[in-house]
XYZ file of C-alpha atoms in Angstrom:
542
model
C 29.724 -5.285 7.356
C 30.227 -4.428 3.189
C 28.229 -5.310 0.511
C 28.438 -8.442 -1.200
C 29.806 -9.083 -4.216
C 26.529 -9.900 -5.784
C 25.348 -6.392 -4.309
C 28.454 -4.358 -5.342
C 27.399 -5.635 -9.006
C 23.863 -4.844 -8.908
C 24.709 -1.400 -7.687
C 26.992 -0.994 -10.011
C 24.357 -1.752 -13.102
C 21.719 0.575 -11.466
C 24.366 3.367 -11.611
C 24.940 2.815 -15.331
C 21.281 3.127 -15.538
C 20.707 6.157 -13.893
C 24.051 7.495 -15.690
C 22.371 6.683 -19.180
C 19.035 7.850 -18.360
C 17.295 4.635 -18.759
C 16.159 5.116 -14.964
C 15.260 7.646 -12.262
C 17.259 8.926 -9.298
C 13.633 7.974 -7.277
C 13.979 4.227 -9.121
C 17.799 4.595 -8.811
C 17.196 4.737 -4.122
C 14.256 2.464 -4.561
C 15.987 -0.106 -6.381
C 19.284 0.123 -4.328
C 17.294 -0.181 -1.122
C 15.063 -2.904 -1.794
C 18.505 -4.849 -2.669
C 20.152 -4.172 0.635
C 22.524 -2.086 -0.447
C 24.107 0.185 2.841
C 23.339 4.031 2.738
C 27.515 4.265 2.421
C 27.669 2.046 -0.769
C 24.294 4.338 -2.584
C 25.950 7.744 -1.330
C 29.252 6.434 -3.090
C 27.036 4.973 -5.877
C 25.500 8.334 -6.706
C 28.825 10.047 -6.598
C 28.269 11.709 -10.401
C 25.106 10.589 -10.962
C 23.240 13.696 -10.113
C 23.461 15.912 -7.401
C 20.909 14.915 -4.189
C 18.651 18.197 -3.633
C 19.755 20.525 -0.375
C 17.428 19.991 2.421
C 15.984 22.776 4.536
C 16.963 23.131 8.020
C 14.727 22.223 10.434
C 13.925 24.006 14.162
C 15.140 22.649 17.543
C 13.001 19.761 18.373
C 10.332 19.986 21.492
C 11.248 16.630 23.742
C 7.684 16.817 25.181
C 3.983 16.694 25.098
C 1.454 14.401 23.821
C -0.024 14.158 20.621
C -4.044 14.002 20.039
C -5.108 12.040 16.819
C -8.372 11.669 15.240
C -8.905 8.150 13.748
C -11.671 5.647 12.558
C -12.185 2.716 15.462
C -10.717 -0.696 15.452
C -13.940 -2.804 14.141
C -12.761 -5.997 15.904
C -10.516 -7.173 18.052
C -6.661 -5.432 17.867
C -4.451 -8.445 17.182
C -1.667 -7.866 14.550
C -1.711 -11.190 13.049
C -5.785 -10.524 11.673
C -5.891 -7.117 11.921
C -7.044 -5.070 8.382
C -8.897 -1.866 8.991
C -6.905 0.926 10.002
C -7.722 1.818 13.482
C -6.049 -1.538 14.615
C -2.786 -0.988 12.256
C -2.449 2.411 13.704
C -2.798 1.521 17.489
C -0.141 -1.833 16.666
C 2.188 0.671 14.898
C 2.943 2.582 17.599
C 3.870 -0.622 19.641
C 5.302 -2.924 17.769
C 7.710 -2.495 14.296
C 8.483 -4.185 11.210
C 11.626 -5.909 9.929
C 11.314 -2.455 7.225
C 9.837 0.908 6.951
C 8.939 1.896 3.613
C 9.118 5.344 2.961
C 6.517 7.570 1.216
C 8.826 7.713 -1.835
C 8.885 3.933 -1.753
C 12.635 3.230 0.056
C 12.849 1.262 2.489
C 14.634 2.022 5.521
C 16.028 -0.253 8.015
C 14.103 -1.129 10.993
C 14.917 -4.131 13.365
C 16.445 -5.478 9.969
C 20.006 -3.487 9.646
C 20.804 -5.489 6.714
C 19.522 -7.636 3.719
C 20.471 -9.441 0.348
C 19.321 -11.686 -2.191
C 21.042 -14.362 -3.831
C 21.423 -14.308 -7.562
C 18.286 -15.713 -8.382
C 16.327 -13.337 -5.689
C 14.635 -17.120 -4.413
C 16.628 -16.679 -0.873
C 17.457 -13.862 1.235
C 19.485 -13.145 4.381
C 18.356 -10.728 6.779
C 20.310 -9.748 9.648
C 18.738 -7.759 12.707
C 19.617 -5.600 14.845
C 21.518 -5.748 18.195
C 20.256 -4.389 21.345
C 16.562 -4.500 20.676
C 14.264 -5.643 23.441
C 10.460 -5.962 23.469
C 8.637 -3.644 26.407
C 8.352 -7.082 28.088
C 12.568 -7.235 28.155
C 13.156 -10.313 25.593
C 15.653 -9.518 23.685
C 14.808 -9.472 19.737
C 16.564 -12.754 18.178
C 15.924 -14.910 14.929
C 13.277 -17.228 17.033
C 11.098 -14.426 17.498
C 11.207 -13.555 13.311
C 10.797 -17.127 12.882
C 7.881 -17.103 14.970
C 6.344 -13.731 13.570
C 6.558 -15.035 9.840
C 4.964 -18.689 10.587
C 2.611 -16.931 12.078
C 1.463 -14.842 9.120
C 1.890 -17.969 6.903
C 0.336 -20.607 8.558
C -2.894 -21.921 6.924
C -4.543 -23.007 9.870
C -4.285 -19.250 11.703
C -6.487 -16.143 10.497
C -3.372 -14.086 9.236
C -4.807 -11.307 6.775
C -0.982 -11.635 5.469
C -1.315 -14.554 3.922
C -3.097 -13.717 0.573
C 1.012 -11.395 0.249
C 2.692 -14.033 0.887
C 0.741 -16.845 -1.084
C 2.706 -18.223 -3.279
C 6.077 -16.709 -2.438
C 6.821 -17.770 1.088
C 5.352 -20.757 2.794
C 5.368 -21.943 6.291
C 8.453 -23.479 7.774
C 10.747 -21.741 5.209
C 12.382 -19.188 7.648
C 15.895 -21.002 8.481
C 17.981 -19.546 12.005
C 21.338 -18.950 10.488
C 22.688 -16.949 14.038
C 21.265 -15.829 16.646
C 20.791 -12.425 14.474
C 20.718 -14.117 11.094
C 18.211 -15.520 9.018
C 17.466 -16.937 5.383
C 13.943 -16.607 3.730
C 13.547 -19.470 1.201
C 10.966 -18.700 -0.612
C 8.660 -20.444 -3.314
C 9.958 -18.565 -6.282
C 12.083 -15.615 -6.901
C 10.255 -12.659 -6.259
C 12.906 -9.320 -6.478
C 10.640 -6.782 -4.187
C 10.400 -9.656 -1.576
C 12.132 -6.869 0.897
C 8.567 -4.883 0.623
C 6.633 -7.847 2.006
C 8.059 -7.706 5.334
C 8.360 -3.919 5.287
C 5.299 -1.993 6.897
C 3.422 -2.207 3.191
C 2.470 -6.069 4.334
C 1.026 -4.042 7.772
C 0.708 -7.501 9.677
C 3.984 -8.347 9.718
C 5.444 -6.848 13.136
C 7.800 -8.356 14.842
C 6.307 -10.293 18.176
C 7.906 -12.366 20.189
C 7.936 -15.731 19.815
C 5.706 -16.705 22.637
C 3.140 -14.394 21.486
C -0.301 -15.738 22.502
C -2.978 -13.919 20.038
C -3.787 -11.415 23.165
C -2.171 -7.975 22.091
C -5.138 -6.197 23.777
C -4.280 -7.648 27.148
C -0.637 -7.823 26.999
C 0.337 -5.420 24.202
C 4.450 -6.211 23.296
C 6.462 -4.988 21.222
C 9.712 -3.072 20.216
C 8.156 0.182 19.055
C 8.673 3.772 20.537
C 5.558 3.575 22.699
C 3.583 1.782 25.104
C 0.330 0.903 25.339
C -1.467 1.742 28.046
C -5.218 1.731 28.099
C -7.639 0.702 25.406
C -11.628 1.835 25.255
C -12.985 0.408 22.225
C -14.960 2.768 19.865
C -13.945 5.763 22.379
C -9.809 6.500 22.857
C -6.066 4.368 22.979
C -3.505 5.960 25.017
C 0.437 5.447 24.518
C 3.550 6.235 26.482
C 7.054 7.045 25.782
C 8.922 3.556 25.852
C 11.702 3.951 28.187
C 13.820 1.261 27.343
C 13.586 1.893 23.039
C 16.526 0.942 21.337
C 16.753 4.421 19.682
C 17.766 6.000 22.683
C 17.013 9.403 21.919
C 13.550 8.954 20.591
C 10.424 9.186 20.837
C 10.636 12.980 21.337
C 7.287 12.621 22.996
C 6.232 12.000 26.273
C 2.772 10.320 24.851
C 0.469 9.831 22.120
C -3.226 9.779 22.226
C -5.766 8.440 19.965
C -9.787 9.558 20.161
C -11.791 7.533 17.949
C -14.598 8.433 15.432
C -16.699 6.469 12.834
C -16.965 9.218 10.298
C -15.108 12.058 9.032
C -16.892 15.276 9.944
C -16.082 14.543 13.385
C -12.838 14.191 12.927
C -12.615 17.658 10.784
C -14.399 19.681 13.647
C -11.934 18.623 16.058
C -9.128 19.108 14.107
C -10.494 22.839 12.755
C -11.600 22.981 17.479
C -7.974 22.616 18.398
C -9.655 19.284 20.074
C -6.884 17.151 18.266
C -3.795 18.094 16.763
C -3.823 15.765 13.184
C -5.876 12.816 11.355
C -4.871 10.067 10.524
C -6.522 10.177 6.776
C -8.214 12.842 5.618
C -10.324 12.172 1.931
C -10.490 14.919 0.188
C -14.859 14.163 -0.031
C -16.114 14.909 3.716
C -12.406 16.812 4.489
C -12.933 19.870 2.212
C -13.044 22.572 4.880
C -9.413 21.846 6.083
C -7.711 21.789 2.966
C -8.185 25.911 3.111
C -8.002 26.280 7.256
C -5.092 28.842 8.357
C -4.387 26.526 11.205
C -3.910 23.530 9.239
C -1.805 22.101 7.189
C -2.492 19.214 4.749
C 0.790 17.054 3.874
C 0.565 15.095 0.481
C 1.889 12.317 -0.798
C 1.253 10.168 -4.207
C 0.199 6.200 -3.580
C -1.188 3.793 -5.662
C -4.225 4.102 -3.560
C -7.569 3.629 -6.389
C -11.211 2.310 -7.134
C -11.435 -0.327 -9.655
C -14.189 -1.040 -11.146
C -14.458 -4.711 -12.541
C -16.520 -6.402 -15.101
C -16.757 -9.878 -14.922
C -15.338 -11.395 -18.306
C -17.329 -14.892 -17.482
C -21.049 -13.252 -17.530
C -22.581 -11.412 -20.494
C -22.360 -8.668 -21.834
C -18.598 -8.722 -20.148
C -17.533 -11.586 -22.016
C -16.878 -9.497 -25.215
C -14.157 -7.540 -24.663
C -15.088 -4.634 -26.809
C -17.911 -4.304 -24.494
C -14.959 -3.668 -21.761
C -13.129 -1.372 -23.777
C -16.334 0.625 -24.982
C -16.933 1.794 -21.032
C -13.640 2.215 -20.415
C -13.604 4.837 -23.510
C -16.390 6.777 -21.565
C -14.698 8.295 -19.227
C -13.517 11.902 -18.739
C -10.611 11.268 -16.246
C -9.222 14.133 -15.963
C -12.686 15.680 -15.292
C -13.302 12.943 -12.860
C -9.994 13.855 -11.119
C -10.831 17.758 -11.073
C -14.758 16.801 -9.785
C -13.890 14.397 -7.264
C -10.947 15.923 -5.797
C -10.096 18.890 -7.538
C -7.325 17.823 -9.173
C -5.741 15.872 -6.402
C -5.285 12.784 -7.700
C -3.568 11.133 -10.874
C -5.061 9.931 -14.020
C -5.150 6.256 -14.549
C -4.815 4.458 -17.481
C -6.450 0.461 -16.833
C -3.709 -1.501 -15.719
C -1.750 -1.052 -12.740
C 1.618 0.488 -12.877
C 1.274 3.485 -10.702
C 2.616 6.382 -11.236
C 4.383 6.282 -8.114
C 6.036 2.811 -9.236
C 9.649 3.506 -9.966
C 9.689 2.235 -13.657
C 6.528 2.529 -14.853
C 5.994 1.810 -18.227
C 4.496 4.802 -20.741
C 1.477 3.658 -22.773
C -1.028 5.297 -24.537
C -2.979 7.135 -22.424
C -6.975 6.206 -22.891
C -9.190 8.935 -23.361
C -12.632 9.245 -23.727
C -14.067 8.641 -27.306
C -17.823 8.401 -27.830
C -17.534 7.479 -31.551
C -15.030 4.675 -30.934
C -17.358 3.117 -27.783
C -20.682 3.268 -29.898
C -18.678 1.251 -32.975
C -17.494 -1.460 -30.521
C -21.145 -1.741 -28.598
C -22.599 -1.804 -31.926
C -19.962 -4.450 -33.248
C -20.619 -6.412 -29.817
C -23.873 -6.245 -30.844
C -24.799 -4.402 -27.638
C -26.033 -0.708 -29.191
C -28.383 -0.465 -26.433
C -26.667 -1.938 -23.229
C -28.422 -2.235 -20.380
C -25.805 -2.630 -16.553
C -26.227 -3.031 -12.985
C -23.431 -1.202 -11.188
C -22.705 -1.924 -7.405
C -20.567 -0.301 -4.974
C -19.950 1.046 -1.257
C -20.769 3.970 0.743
C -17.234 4.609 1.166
C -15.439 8.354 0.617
C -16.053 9.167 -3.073
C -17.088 5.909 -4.688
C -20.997 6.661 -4.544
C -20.044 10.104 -6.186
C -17.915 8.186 -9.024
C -20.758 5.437 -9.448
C -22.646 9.032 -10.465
C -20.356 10.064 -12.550
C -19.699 6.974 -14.442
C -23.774 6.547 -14.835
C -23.738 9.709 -16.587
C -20.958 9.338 -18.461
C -21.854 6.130 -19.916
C -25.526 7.706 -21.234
C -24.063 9.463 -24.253
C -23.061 6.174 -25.837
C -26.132 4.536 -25.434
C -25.558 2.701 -21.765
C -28.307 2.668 -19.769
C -26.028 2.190 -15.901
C -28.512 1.440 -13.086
C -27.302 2.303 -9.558
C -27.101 -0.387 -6.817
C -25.329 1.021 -3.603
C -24.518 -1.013 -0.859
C -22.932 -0.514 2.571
C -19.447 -1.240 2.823
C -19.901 -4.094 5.269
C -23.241 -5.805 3.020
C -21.003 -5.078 -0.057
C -17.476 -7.077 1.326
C -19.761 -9.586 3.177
C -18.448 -12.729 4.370
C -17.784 -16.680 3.642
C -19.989 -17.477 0.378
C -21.520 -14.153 0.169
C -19.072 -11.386 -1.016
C -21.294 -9.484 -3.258
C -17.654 -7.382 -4.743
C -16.517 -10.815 -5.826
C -19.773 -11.319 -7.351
C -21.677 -8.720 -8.956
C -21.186 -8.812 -13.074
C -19.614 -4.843 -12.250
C -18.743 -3.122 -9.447
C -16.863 -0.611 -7.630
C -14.002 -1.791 -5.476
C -11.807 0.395 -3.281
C -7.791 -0.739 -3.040
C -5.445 0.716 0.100
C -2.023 1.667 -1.615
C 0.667 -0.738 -2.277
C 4.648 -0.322 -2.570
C 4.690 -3.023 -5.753
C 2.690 -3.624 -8.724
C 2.466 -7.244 -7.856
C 0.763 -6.066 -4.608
C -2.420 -5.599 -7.259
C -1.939 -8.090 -9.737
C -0.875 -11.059 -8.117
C -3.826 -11.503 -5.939
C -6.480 -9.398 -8.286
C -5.188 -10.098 -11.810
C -3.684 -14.006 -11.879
C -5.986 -16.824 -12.466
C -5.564 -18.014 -9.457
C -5.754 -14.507 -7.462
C -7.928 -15.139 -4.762
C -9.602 -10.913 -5.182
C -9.999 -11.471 -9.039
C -13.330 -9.960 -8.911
C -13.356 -9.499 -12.900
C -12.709 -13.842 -13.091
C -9.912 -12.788 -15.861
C -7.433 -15.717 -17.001
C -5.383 -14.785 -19.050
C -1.891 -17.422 -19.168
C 0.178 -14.469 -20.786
C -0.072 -12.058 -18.017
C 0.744 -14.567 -15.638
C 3.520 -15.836 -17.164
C 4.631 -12.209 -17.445
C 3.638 -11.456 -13.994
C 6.313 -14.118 -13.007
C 9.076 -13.335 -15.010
C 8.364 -9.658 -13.552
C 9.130 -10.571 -10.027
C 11.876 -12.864 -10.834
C 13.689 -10.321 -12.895
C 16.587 -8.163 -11.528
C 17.928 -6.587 -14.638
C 16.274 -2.985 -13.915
C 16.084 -2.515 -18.143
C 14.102 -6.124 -18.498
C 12.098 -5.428 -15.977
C 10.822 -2.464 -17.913
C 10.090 -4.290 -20.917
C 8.385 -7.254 -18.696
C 6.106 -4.157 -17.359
C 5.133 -2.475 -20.665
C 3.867 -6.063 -21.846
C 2.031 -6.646 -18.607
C 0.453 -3.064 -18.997
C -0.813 -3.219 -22.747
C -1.929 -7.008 -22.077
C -4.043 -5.426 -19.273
C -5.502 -2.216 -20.828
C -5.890 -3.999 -23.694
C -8.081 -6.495 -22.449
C -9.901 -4.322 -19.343
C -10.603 -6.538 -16.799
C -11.004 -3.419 -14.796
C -11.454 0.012 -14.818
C -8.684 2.083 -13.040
C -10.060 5.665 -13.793
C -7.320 7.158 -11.158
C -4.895 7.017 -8.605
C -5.918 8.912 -5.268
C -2.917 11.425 -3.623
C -3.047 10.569 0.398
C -3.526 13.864 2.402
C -2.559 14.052 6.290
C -3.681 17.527 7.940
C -2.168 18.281 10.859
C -2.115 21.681 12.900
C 0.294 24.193 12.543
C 2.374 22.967 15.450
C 2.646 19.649 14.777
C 6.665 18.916 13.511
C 8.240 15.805 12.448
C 4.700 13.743 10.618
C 5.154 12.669 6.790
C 1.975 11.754 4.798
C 1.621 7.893 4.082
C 0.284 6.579 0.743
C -1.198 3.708 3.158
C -2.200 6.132 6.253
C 0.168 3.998 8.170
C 1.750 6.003 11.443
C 5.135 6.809 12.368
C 5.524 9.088 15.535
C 9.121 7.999 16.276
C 10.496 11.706 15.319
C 7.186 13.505 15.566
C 7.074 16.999 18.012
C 4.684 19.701 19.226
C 6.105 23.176 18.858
């Protein structure tokens, strides 16, 4: 099937903007990809528009063995619809797949989705799947069961941790059957990256069947490569190659096996033992000793992954907004980047463009500037501030809380210390204490889009919006961001949205964290994941 018309022209402008240097080649496949376009029309696309780089041959491929992977524990029940930490995404993603597979450079490649477009407002899109997929129970995949999967994740009334993506874009009852391969996604309002939200970035939204009952640990289904086949909670998973997958010459394994741990060292011995052949995330703090092991090898990606750390803008001293941008000015990033993970991670700048966003806008970079702080505190009227900061045990962030505390001193702040473990500090119903506290330190997964963050963080009615900020600019902005498909606009929309944001420092976003994967030597065919997600489709033991 071609390209629509409506494709063939946005192609088209892309290529005049990667031909006039207004965009990337990495924007230029994002971009093209997230519209649908087919790998034939981009490869004819980029015909002149810079040559693609030569690729390195790989060895002959092992069809055997069984993979050993060290992970954190599902903390509840494994159901795809609620699950959130990743122990349960990693044990669904070998199952069961998504609609999309977004890469670690941000394209998306087709899954059980061969196909997709937008109309020209990017408010519906058509989504065909493909033929000859059957779940391990032998359904055959059809437009009921992605029907079923997306009212699932939408409906108010379940526990879906999907729906804060899709609030406000796509509602429940708003998936229309156009075939029996075929369907349309009517959403709310146009939203251009709409592709991402059913890609593996919005991790609950596998594909089940549409008589799926809510008991995936009893009757685990699904199209994926492998096959669940027993579950000890806290202690191990074990998978097995699916015979009936609709690639037909993958998985190259015979099996997969997870072995759970709660912390990290663990996991690090038995990876430096031989005991297990890769981790699923390795943080740099707690990982240190593999990042220089002969056996090992740690694959690196960028992501978007980062610790914010908010200041309420409805409780004093936050109100004042120089009293925002005098903290923000107190930071050595680049020396927090080198100390906390020796220079594996990126700079950030206070608003949430990524530098692995294709297209994000160049600002002034903030730097620190002790003079500048102690005139705004002074001008705030708060010469001698006195905080409470709160935060996790969680990788790095007690080590940053440190380092901001003594950062802060030499302009007069005074930055008391208030740690909290990671379940007191998310809490539950009406006590959350990180959408609380005047200041604290929040960590954020990656995401593939910037509106990942700021709808549901940054909007006034964004139900994370631990910093309370309202600002009717930005979320006017914010809308005529996602609605835009003119790559050139966009930008523009973007820069706006970034100085807005910096500007008024809701949030401190101090960096961006790189996502390492260490694997042993033999271990062929894993990429890094900006999200830690797992794909062991193509992955071999040599």
């Amino acid at each position: 099937m071609s390209d629509s018309h409506l494709q063939h022209e946005l192609g088209q402008h892309l290529r005049e903007e990667l031909l006039a240097g207004r965009i990337s080649r990495r924007e230029f496949l994002r971009s093209a990809t997230a519209f649908g376009l087919s790998a034939g029309a981009i490869a004819a696309l980029l015909a002149g528009g810079g040559r693609a780089p030569a690729l390195a041959q790989t060895p002959p491929v092992k069809r055997a063995g069984t993979i050993r992977v060290a992970l954190v524990p599902p903390t509840a029940a494994v159901d795809p619809v609620t699950m959130y930490d990743a122990g349960a995404i990693a044990v669904v993603q070998q199952v069961a797949e998504y609609l999309i597979w977004a890469e670690k450079d941000l394209r998306l490649r087709p899954v059980l989705a061969t196909r997709w477009e937008p109309d020209a407002q990017a408010r519906t899109w058509t989504f065909t799947l493909r033929d000859g997929v059957t779940f391990s129970t032998g359904r055959p995949l059809g437009a009921d069961d992605v029907i079923a999967t997306f009212d699932r994740l939408t409906d108010p009334q379940t526990k879906s941790a999907a729906r804060s993506n899709f609030k406000g874009i796509l509602s429940k009852g708003n998936v229309e059957k156009l075939a029996a391969n075929r369907v349309a996604f009517h959403l709310d309002r146009p939203f251009v990256d709409f592709p991402y939200l059913l890609s593996s970035t919005n991790y609950n939204a596998v594909v089940l069947p549409q008589p799926y009952a809510g008991d995936f640990e009893q009757h685990p289904v699904g199209t994926g490569p492998f096959a669940l086949t027993a579950y000890t909670p806290k202690e191990s998973a074990s998978f097995k190659r699916n015979p009936g997958y609709w690639q037909k010459d993958l998985p190259y394994l015979e099996g997969v096996e997870f072995r759970f741990f709660a912390e990290i060292q663990p996991q690090v011995l038995a990876l430096q033992a031989g005991a297990v052949d890769m981790m699923l995330a390795t943080p740099f703090q707690g990982s240190q000793a593999v990042f220089t092991d002969p056996n090992i090898t740690v694959l690196q990606t960028s992501s978007s992954k980062h610790r914010a750390v908010h200041m309420r803008v409805d409780t004093a001293p936050f109100t004042d907004k120089r009293v925002r941008q005098a903290l923000a000015l107190c930071l050595d990033r680049p020396g927090i980047v080198q100390g906390l993970f020796q220079g594996r991670a990126d700079v950030g700048n206070d608003e949430m463009f990524a530098p692995i966003f294709p297209g994000s806008p160049t600002i002034p970079q903030r730097t620190q500037n002790y003079a500048v702080a102690k005139q705004l505190l002074r001008e705030a009227g708060q010469a001698d501030l006195k905080v409470t900061l709160t935060y996790e045990v969680y990788q790095e962030v007690p080590q940053y809380a440190v380092f901001l505390q003594q950062m802060m001193k030499p302009a007069g702040v005074t930055v008391t210390l208030d740690q909290m473990t990671q379940a007191a500090y998310y809490g539950s119903g009406s006590t959350q204490p990180w959408l609380q506290v005047p200041m604290g330190i929040t960590d954020w997964a990656s995401r593939t889009v910037p509106s990942q963050f700021i709808l549901p963080a940054y909007t006034c009615s964004g139900v994370w919006n631990s910093a309370h900020w309202c600002n009717k600019e930005y979320d006017d902005l914010a809308e005529q961001y996602d609605a835009t498909l003119d790559a050139q606009r966009r930008g523009s929309i973007a820069r706006k949205l970034a100085v807005l944001q910096q500007d008024a420092t809701p949030a401190i976003i101090g960096y961006w964290i790189r996502a390492p994967r260490a694997v042993r030597k033999r271990v062929q065919g894993v990429e890094p994941n900006g999200s830690d997600f797992l794909d062991l489709t193509r992955a071999s033991l040599a």
